[in-house]
Short mmCIF file of C-alpha atoms in Angstrom, two decimals:
data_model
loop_
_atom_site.label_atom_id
_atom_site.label_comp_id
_atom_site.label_asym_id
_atom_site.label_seq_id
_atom_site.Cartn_x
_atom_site.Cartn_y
_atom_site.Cartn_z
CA UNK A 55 34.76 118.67 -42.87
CA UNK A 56 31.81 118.59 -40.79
CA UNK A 57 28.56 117.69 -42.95
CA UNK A 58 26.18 120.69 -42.24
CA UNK A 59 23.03 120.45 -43.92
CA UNK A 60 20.81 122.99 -44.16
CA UNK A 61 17.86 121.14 -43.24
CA UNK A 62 19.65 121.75 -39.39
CA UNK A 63 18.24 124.74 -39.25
CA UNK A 64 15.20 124.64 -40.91
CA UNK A 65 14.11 121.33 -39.81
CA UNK A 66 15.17 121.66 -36.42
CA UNK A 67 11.72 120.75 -35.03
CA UNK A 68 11.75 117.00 -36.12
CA UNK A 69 15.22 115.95 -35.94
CA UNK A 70 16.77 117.53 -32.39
CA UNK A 71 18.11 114.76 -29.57
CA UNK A 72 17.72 114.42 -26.31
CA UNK A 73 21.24 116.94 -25.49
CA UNK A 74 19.49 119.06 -27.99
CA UNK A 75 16.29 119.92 -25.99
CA UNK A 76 18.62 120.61 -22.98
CA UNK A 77 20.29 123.16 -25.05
CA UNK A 78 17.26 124.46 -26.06
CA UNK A 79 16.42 124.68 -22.38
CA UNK A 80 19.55 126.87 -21.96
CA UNK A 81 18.24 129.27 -24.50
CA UNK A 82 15.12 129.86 -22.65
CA UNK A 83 16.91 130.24 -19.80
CA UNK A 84 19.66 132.86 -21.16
CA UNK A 85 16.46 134.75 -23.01
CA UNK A 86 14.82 134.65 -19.30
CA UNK A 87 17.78 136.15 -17.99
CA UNK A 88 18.73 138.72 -20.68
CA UNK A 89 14.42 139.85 -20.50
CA UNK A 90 14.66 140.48 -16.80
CA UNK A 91 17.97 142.02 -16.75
CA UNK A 92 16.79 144.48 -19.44
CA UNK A 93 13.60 144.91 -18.40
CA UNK A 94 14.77 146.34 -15.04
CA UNK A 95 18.15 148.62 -16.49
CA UNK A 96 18.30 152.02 -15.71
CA UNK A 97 18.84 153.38 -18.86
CA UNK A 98 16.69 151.01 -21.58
CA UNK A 99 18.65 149.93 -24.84
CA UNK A 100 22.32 149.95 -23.35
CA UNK A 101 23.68 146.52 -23.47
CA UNK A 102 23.47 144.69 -20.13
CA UNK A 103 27.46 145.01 -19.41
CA UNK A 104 26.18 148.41 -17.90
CA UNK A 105 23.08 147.31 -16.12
CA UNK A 106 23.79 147.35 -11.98
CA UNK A 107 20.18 147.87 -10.19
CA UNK A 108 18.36 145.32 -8.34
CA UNK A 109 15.39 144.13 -10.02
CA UNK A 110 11.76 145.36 -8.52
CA UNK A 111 9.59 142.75 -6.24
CA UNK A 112 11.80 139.60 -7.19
CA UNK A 113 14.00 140.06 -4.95
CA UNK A 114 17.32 138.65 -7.67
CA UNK A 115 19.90 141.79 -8.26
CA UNK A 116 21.00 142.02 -11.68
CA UNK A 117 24.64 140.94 -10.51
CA UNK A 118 23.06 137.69 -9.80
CA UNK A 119 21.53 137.07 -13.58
CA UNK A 120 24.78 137.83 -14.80
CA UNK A 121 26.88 135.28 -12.90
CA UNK A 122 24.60 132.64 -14.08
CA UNK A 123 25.73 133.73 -17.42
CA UNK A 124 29.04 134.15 -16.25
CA UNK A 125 29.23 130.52 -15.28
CA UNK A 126 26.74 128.52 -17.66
CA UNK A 127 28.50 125.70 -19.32
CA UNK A 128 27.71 127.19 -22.65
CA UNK A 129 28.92 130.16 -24.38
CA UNK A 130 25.84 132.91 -24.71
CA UNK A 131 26.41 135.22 -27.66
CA UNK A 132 23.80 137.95 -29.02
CA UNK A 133 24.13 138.79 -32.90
CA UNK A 134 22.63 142.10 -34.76
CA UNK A 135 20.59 141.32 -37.84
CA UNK A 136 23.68 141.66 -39.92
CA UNK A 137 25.49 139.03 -37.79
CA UNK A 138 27.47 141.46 -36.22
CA UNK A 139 28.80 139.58 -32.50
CA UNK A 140 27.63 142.77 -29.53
CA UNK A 141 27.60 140.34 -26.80
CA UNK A 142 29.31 137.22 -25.60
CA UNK A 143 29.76 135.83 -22.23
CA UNK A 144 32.72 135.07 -20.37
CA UNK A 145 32.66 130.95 -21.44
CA UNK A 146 34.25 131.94 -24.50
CA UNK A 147 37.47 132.40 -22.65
CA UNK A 148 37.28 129.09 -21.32
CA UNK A 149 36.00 127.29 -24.91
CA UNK A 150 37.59 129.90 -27.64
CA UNK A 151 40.54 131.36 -25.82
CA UNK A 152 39.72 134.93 -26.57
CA UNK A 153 38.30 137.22 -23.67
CA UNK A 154 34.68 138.57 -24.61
CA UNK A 155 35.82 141.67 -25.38
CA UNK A 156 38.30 140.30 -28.22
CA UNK A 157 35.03 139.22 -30.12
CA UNK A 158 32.86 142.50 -29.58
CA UNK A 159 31.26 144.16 -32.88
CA UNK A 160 33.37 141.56 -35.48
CA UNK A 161 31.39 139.74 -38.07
CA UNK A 162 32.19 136.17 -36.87
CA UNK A 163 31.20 134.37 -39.81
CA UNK A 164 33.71 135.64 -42.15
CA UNK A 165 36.74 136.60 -39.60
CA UNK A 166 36.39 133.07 -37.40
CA UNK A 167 34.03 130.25 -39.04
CA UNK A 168 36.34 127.99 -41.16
CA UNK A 169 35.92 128.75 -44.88
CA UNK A 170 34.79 125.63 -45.62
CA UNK A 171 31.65 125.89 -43.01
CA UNK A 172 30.41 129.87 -43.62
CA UNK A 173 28.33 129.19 -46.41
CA UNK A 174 26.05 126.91 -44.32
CA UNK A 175 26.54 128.68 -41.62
CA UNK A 176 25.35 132.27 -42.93
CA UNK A 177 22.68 130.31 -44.54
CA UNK A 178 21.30 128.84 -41.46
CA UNK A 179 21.42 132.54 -39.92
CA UNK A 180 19.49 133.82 -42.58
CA UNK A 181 16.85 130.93 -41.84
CA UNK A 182 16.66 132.32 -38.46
CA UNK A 183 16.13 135.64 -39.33
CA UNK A 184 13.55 134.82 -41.65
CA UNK A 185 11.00 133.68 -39.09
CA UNK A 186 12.89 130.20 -37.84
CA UNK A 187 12.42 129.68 -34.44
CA UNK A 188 15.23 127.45 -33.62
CA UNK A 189 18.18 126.94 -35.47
CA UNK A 190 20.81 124.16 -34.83
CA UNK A 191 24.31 123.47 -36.44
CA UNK A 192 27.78 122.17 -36.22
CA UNK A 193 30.76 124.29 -37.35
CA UNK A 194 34.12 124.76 -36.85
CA UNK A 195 35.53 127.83 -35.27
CA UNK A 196 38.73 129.26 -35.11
CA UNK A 197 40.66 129.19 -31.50
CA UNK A 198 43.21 131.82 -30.47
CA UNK A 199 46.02 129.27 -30.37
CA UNK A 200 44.67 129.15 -34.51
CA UNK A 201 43.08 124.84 -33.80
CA UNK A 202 39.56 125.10 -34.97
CA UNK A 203 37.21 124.01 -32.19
CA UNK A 204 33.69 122.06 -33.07
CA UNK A 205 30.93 124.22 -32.08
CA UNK A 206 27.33 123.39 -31.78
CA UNK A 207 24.75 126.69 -31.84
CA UNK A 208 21.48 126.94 -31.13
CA UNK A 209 19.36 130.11 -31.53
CA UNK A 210 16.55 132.33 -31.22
CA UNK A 211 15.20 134.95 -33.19
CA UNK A 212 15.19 137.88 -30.67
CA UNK A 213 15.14 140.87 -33.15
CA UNK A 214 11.69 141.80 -33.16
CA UNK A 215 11.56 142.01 -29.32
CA UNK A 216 12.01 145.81 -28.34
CA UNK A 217 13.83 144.25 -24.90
CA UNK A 218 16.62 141.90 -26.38
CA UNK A 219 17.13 143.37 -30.22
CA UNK A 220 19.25 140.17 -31.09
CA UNK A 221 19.84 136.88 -32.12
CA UNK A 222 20.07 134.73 -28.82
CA UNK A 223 23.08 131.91 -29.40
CA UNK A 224 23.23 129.30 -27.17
CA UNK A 225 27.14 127.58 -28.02
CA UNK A 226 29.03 124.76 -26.29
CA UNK A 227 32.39 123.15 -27.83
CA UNK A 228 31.46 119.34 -29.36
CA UNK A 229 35.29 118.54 -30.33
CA UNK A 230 35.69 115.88 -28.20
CA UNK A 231 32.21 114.39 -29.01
CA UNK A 232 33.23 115.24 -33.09
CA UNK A 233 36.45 113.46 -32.58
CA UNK A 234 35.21 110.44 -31.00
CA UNK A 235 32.71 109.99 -33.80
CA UNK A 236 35.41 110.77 -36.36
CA UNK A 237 37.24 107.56 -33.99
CA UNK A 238 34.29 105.60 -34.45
CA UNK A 239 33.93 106.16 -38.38
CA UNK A 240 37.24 106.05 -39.35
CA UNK A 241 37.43 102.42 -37.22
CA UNK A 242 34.08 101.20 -39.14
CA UNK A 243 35.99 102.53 -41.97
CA UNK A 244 39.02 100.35 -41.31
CA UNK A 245 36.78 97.40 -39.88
CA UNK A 246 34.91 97.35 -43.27
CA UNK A 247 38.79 97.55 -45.21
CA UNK A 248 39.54 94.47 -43.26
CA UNK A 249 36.45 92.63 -43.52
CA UNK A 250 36.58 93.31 -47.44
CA UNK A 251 39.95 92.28 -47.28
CA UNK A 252 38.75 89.04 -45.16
CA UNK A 253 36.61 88.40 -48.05
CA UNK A 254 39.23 88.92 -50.74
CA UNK A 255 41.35 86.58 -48.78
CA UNK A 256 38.47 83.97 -48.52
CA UNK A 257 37.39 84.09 -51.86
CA UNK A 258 41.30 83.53 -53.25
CA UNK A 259 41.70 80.49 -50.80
CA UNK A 260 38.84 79.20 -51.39
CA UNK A 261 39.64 79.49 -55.54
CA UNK A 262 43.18 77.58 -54.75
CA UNK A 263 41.28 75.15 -52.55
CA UNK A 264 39.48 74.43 -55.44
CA UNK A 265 42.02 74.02 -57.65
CA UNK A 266 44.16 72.02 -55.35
CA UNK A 267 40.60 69.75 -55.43
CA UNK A 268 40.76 69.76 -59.05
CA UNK A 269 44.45 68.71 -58.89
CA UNK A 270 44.31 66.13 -56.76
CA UNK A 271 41.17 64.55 -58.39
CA UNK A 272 43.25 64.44 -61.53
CA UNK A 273 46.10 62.75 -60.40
CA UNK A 274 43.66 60.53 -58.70
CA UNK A 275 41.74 59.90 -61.92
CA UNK A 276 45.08 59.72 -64.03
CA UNK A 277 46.59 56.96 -61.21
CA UNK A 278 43.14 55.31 -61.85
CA UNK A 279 43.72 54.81 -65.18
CA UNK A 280 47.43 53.84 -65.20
CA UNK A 281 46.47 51.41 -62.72
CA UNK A 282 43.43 50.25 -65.00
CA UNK A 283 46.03 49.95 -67.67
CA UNK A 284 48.70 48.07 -65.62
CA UNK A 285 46.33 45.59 -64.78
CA UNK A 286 45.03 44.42 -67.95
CA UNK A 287 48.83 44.56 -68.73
CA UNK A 288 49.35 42.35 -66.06
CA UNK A 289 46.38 39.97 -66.12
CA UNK A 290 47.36 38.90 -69.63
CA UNK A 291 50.40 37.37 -69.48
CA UNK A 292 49.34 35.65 -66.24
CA UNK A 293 46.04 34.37 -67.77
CA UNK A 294 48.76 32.52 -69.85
CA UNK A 295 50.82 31.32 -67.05
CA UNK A 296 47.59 29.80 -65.29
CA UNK A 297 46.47 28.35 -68.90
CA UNK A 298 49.86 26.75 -69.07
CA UNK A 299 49.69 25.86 -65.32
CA UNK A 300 46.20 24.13 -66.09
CA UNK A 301 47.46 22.12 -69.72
CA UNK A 302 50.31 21.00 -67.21
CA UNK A 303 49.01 19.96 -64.20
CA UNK A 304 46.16 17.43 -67.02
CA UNK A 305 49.34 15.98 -68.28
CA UNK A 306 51.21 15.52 -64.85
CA UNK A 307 51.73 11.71 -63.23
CA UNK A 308 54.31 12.66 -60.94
CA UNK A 309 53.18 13.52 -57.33
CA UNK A 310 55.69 15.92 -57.07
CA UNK A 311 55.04 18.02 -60.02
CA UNK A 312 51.28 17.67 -59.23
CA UNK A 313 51.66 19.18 -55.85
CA UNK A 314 54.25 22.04 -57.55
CA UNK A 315 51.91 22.68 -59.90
CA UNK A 316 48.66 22.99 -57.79
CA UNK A 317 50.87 25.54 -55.58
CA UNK A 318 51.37 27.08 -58.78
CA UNK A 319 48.06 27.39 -59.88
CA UNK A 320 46.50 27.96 -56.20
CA UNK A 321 49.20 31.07 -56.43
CA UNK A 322 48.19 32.41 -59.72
CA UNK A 323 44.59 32.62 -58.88
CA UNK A 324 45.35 34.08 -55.50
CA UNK A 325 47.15 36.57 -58.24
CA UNK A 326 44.65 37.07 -60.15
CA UNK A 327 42.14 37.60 -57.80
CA UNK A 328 43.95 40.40 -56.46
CA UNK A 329 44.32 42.19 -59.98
CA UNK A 330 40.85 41.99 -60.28
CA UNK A 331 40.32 43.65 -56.79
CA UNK A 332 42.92 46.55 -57.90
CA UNK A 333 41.23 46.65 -61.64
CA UNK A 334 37.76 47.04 -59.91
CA UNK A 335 38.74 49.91 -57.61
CA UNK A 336 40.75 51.79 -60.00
CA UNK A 337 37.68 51.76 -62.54
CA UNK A 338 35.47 52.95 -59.88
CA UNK A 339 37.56 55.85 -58.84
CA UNK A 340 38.44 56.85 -62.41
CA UNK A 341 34.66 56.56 -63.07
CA UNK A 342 35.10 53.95 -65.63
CA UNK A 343 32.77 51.51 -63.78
CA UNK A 344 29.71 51.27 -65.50
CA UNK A 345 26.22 48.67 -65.13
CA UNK A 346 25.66 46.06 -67.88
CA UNK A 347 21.95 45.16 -66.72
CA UNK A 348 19.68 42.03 -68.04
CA UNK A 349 17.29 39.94 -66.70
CA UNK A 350 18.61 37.39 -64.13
CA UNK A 351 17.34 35.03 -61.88
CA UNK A 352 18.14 35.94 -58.31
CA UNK A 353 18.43 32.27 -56.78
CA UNK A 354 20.28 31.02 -59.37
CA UNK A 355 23.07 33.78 -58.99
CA UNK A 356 22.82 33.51 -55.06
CA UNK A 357 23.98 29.32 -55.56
CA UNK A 358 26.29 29.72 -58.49
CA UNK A 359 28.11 32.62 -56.11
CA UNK A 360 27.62 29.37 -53.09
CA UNK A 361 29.12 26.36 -55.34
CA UNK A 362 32.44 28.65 -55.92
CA UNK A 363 33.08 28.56 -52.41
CA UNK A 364 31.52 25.14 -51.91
CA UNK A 365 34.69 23.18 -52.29
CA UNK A 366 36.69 25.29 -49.71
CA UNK A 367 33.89 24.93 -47.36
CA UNK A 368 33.67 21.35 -47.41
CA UNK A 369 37.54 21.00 -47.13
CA UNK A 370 36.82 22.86 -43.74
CA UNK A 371 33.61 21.03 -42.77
CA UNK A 372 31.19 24.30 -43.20
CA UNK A 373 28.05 24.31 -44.26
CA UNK A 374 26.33 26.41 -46.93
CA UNK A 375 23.06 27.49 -47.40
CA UNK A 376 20.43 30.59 -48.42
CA UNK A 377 17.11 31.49 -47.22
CA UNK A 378 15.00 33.93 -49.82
CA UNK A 379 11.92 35.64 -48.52
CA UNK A 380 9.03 33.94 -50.39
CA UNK A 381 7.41 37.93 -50.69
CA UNK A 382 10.63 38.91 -52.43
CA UNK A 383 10.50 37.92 -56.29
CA UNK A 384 12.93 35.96 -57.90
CA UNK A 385 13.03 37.20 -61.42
CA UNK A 386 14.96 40.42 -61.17
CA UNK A 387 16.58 43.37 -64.01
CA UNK A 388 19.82 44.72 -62.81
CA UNK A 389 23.60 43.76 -63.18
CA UNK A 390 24.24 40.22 -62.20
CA UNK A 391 27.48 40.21 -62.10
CA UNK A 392 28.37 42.84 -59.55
CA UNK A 393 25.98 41.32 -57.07
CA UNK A 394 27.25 38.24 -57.35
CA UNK A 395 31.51 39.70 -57.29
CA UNK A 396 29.59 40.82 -53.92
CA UNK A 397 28.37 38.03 -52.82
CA UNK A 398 31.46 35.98 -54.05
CA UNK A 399 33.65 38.55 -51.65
CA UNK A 400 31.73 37.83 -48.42
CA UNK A 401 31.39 34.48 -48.84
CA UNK A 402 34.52 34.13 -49.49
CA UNK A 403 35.39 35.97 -46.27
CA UNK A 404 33.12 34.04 -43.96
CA UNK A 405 34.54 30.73 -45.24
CA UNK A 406 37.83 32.26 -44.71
CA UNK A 407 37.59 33.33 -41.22
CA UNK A 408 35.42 30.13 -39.97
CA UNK A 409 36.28 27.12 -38.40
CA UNK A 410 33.38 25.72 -38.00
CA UNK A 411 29.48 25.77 -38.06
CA UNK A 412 27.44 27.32 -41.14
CA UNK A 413 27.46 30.14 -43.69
CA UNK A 414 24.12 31.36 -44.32
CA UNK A 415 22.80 33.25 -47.34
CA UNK A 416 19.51 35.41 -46.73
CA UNK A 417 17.84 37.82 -49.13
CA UNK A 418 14.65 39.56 -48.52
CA UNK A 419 13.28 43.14 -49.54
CA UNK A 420 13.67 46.09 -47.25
CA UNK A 421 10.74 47.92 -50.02
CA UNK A 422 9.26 47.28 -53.02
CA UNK A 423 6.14 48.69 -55.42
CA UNK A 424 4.93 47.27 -58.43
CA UNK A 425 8.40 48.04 -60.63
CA UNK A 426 10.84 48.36 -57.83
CA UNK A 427 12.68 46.76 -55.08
CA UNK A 428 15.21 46.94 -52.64
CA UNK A 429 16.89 44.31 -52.20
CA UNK A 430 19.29 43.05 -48.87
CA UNK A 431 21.33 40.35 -48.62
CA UNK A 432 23.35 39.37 -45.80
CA UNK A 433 25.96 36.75 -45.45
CA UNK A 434 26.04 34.60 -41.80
CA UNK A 435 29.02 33.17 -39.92
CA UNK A 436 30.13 31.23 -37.36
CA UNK A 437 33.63 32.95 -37.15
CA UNK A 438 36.23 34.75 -35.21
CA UNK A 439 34.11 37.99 -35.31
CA UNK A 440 34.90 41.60 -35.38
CA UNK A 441 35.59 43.93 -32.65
CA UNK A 442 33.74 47.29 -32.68
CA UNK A 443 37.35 49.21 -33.11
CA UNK A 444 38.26 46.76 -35.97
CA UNK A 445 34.53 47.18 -37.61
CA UNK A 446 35.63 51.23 -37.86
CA UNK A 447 38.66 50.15 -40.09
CA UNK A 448 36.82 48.35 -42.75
CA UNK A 449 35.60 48.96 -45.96
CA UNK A 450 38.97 50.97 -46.62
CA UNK A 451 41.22 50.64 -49.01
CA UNK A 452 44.44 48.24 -47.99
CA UNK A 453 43.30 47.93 -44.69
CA UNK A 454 42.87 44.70 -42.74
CA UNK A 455 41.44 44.72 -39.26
CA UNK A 456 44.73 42.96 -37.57
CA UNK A 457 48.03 42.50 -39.07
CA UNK A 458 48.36 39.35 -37.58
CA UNK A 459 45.19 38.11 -39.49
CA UNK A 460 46.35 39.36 -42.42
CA UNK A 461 49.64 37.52 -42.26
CA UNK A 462 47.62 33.66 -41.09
CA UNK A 463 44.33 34.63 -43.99
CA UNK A 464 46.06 36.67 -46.25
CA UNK A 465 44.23 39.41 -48.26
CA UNK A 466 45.06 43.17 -49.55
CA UNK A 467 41.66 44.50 -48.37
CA UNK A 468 40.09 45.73 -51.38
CA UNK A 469 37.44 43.35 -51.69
CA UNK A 470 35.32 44.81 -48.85
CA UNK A 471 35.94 48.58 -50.42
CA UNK A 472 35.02 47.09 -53.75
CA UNK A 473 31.60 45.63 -52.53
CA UNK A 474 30.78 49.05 -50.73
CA UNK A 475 31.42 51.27 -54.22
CA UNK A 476 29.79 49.05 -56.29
CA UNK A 477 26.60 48.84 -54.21
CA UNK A 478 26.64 52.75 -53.47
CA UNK A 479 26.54 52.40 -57.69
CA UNK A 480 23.57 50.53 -57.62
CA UNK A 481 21.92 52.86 -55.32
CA UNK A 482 22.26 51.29 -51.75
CA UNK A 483 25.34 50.71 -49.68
CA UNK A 484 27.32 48.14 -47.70
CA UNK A 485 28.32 47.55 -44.07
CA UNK A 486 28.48 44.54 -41.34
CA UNK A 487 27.35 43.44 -37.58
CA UNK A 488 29.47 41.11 -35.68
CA UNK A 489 30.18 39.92 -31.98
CA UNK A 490 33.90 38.43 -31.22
CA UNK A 491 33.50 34.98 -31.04
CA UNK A 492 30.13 34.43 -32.14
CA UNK A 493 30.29 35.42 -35.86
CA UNK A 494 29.58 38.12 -38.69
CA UNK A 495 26.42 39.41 -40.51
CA UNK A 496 27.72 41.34 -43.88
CA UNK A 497 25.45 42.81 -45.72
CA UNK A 498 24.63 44.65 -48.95
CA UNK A 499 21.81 46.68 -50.23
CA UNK A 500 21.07 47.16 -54.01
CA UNK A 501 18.27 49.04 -56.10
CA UNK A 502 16.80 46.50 -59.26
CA UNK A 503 13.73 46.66 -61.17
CA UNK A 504 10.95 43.85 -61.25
CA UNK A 505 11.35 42.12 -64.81
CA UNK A 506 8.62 43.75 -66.66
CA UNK A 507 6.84 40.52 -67.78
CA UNK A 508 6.49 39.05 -64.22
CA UNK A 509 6.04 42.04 -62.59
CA UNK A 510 1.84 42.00 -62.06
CA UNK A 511 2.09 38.05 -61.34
CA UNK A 512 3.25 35.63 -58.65
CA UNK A 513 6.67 33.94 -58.98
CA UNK A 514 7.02 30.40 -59.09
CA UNK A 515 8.87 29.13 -56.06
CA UNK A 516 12.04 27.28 -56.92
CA UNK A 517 11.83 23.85 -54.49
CA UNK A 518 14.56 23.02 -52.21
CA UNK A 519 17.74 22.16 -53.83
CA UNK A 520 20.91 20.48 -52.67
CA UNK A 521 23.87 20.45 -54.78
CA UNK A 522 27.22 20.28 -53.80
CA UNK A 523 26.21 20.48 -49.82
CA UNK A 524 24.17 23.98 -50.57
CA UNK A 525 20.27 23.79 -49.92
CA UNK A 526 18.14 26.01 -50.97
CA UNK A 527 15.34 27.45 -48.97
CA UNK A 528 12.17 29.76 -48.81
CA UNK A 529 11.13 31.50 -46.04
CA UNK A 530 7.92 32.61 -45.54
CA UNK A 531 6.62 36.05 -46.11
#
């Protein structure tokens, strides 16, 4: 049903449209027309269906006011004070399907409004008698064929003038405009179903997204764990192999079972190494990986990582060394022993993949304030270097930039992956630079705090030191 609010009547004034005031226009001119054709009848108060003289000194015959009635758009009706229809032009053929005549001296309201509008409908009449102006509604109104037909009146209260006697209508059929806003509301209607629905849909894949998240960080944390178990399960027994391997290869005088069981031992700690690679990873993806930090001497731990690799590097004629920034200070708080499984890793890796020249250690401070630092180190080769495409496939897990390289060096990849979570833990990251041919630069970034006793004074600087082939040196600030 069509909302009609009172307040389109009464409030006509402040709320009529553009199409509105051309209605109203139409009202003026049917009152124009219905004033001079009256005004001018022969016999005054019969209805104008029986007025035929000319008008005086305008030189417009009555015939002529009533064909512009006859063929106005709109339908012009003229209602008693007891809403009683006495006049309606010939467009309600066209709009209602009844001839005017059919709707001559019927109380509309009640015989042709549809039940649902006549309340608001008599009410707005009743406005208009009472001194409104203008009235303006939409209602439905019966059609001959029985379809109700949108209507849209607009009116003039006429009953005091001793010409007219009536309530002027002005009436033009709105269906097609109703309909195509019923169209347009019922498709908002259905728009807003579907974009609730949308929502709906969202909101459950987004909840199984979430719990397919929550799955699969399960499993990951539960594979984490097996494998942290498996691990420890393996290392055991094989610390006993290597121990046995060790007492062995003491008591051995054959050259034959010395070189067996070097092999032996070289493989077990090539084993071992690898466990602790997988061990590592598994704890930090399960979250089990936590800090143990102390005081520790950063030069120190930057050699004692150096002398590990010092005998491979000697075997292959490399040398060793580290430069420390003289502004950076040595006495540090922080875990020791991840920066140096760090440092062990690329070292490791750049005496690996060189041939020849030097391996360079250099630490320095990117910042620091009076209880902080942050602290970069960065490993130097001579090596075989690292394409820009192979760079992009590092620092994943199992991955090795060439398979060929993997099969001549060896490896399973998770040291690099290894270094990168554990110095994300200590609140900086990992990464490297390198030029094929020329060598690598992989470096490390770690948060540690100043050792609270030396942390208002100067460090000592430790002296150059050679031991093993490693030198020791500090750069100025």
């Amino acid at each position: 049903m069509i909302n009609f609010p009172r307040q389109n009547w009464t409030d006509y004034r402040g709320k009529v449209k553009v199409n509105s005031v051309k209605l109203i226009g139409s009202v003026c001119l049917s009152f124009i027309i219905f004033a001079n054709i009256l005004s001018n009848s022969c016999n005054k108060g019969k209805t104008i269906m029986c007025t035929d003289q000319t008008t005086g000194g305008t030189g417009f015959t009555d015939e002529r006011f009533k064909q512009l009635i006859k063929n106005s758009f709109d339908m012009i009706v003229l209602l008693d004070s007891d809403g009683n229809q006495h006049y309606v032009s010939d467009s309600c053929e066209r709009i209602l399907g009844y001839k005017p005549e059919e709707l001559i001296n019927i109380y509309v309201i009640e015989q042709m409004v549809h039940p649902e509008d006549q309340a608001q409908v008599r009410a707005g009449l009743t406005d208009i008698l009472e001194g409104s102006t203008h009235g303006g509604a939409q209602y439905r109104h019966r059609h001959k064929n029985g379809s109700w037909v949108y209507l849209e009146a607009f009116g003039t209260n006429q009953i005091n003038n001793p010409l007219i006697k009536s309530v002027v209508l002005n009436v033009r059929d709105v269906t097609e405009s109703i309909k195509d806003k019923e169209l347009i509301l019922k498709s908002k209607q259905k728009l807003k179903m579907h974009r609730d629905h949308l929502e709906e849909l969202v909101l459950e894949r987004t909840f199984e997204l979430a719990q397919s998240r929550d799955k699969a960080e399960a499993a990951n944390r539960a594979k984490s764990v097996f494998l942290t178990t498996m691990s420890h399960e393996l290392r055991t027994p094989l610390n006993g192999v290597m121990g046995m391997t060790d007492l062995a290869l003491s008591r051995a005088t054959d050259t034959q079972q010395i070189d067996w069981l070097s092999k032996s031992q070289s493989s077990a700690n090539h084993l071992l190494n690898v466990l602790n690679d997988i061990l590592n990873l598994a704890k930090i993806e399960a979250d089990l990986l936590t800090l143990e930090e102390s005081d520790f001497d950063l030069a120190q731990t930057i050699n004692d990582s150096l002398k590990v690799q010092s005998a491979a590097a000697e075997v292959k004629g490399l040398r060793l060394s580290c430069e420390i920034d003289a502004a950076l200070p040595g006495l540090l708080y922080g875990d020791a022993s991840r920066l140096k499984q760090i440092l062990l890793n690329y070292i490791g890796n750049a005496v690996k993949f060189s041939e020849r020249g030097h391996v360079i250690v250099r630490a320095h401070a990117l910042e620091q304030d009076q209880h902080n630092v942050l602290l970069k180190l960065e490993v130097c080769d001579e090596g075989i270097g690292i394409s820009p495409e192979q760079i992009s496939r590092l620092f994943r897990p199992f991955v090795q930039v060439d398979d060929a390289l993997t099969r001549k060096y060896g490896g399973s990849g998770l040291g690099l992956v290894t270094s990168k979570r554990i110095a994300m833990l200590m609140g900086g990251d990992a990464g490297v630079e390198s030029t094929m041919g020329v060598g690598s630069i992989f470096w490390v970034t770690v948060r540690l705090r100043k050792q609270q006793a030396t942390a208002n004074r100067a460090q000592p600087r430790v002296t150059g030191e050679a031991t093993a082939g490693i030198r020791t040196a500090h750069s100025g600030g």
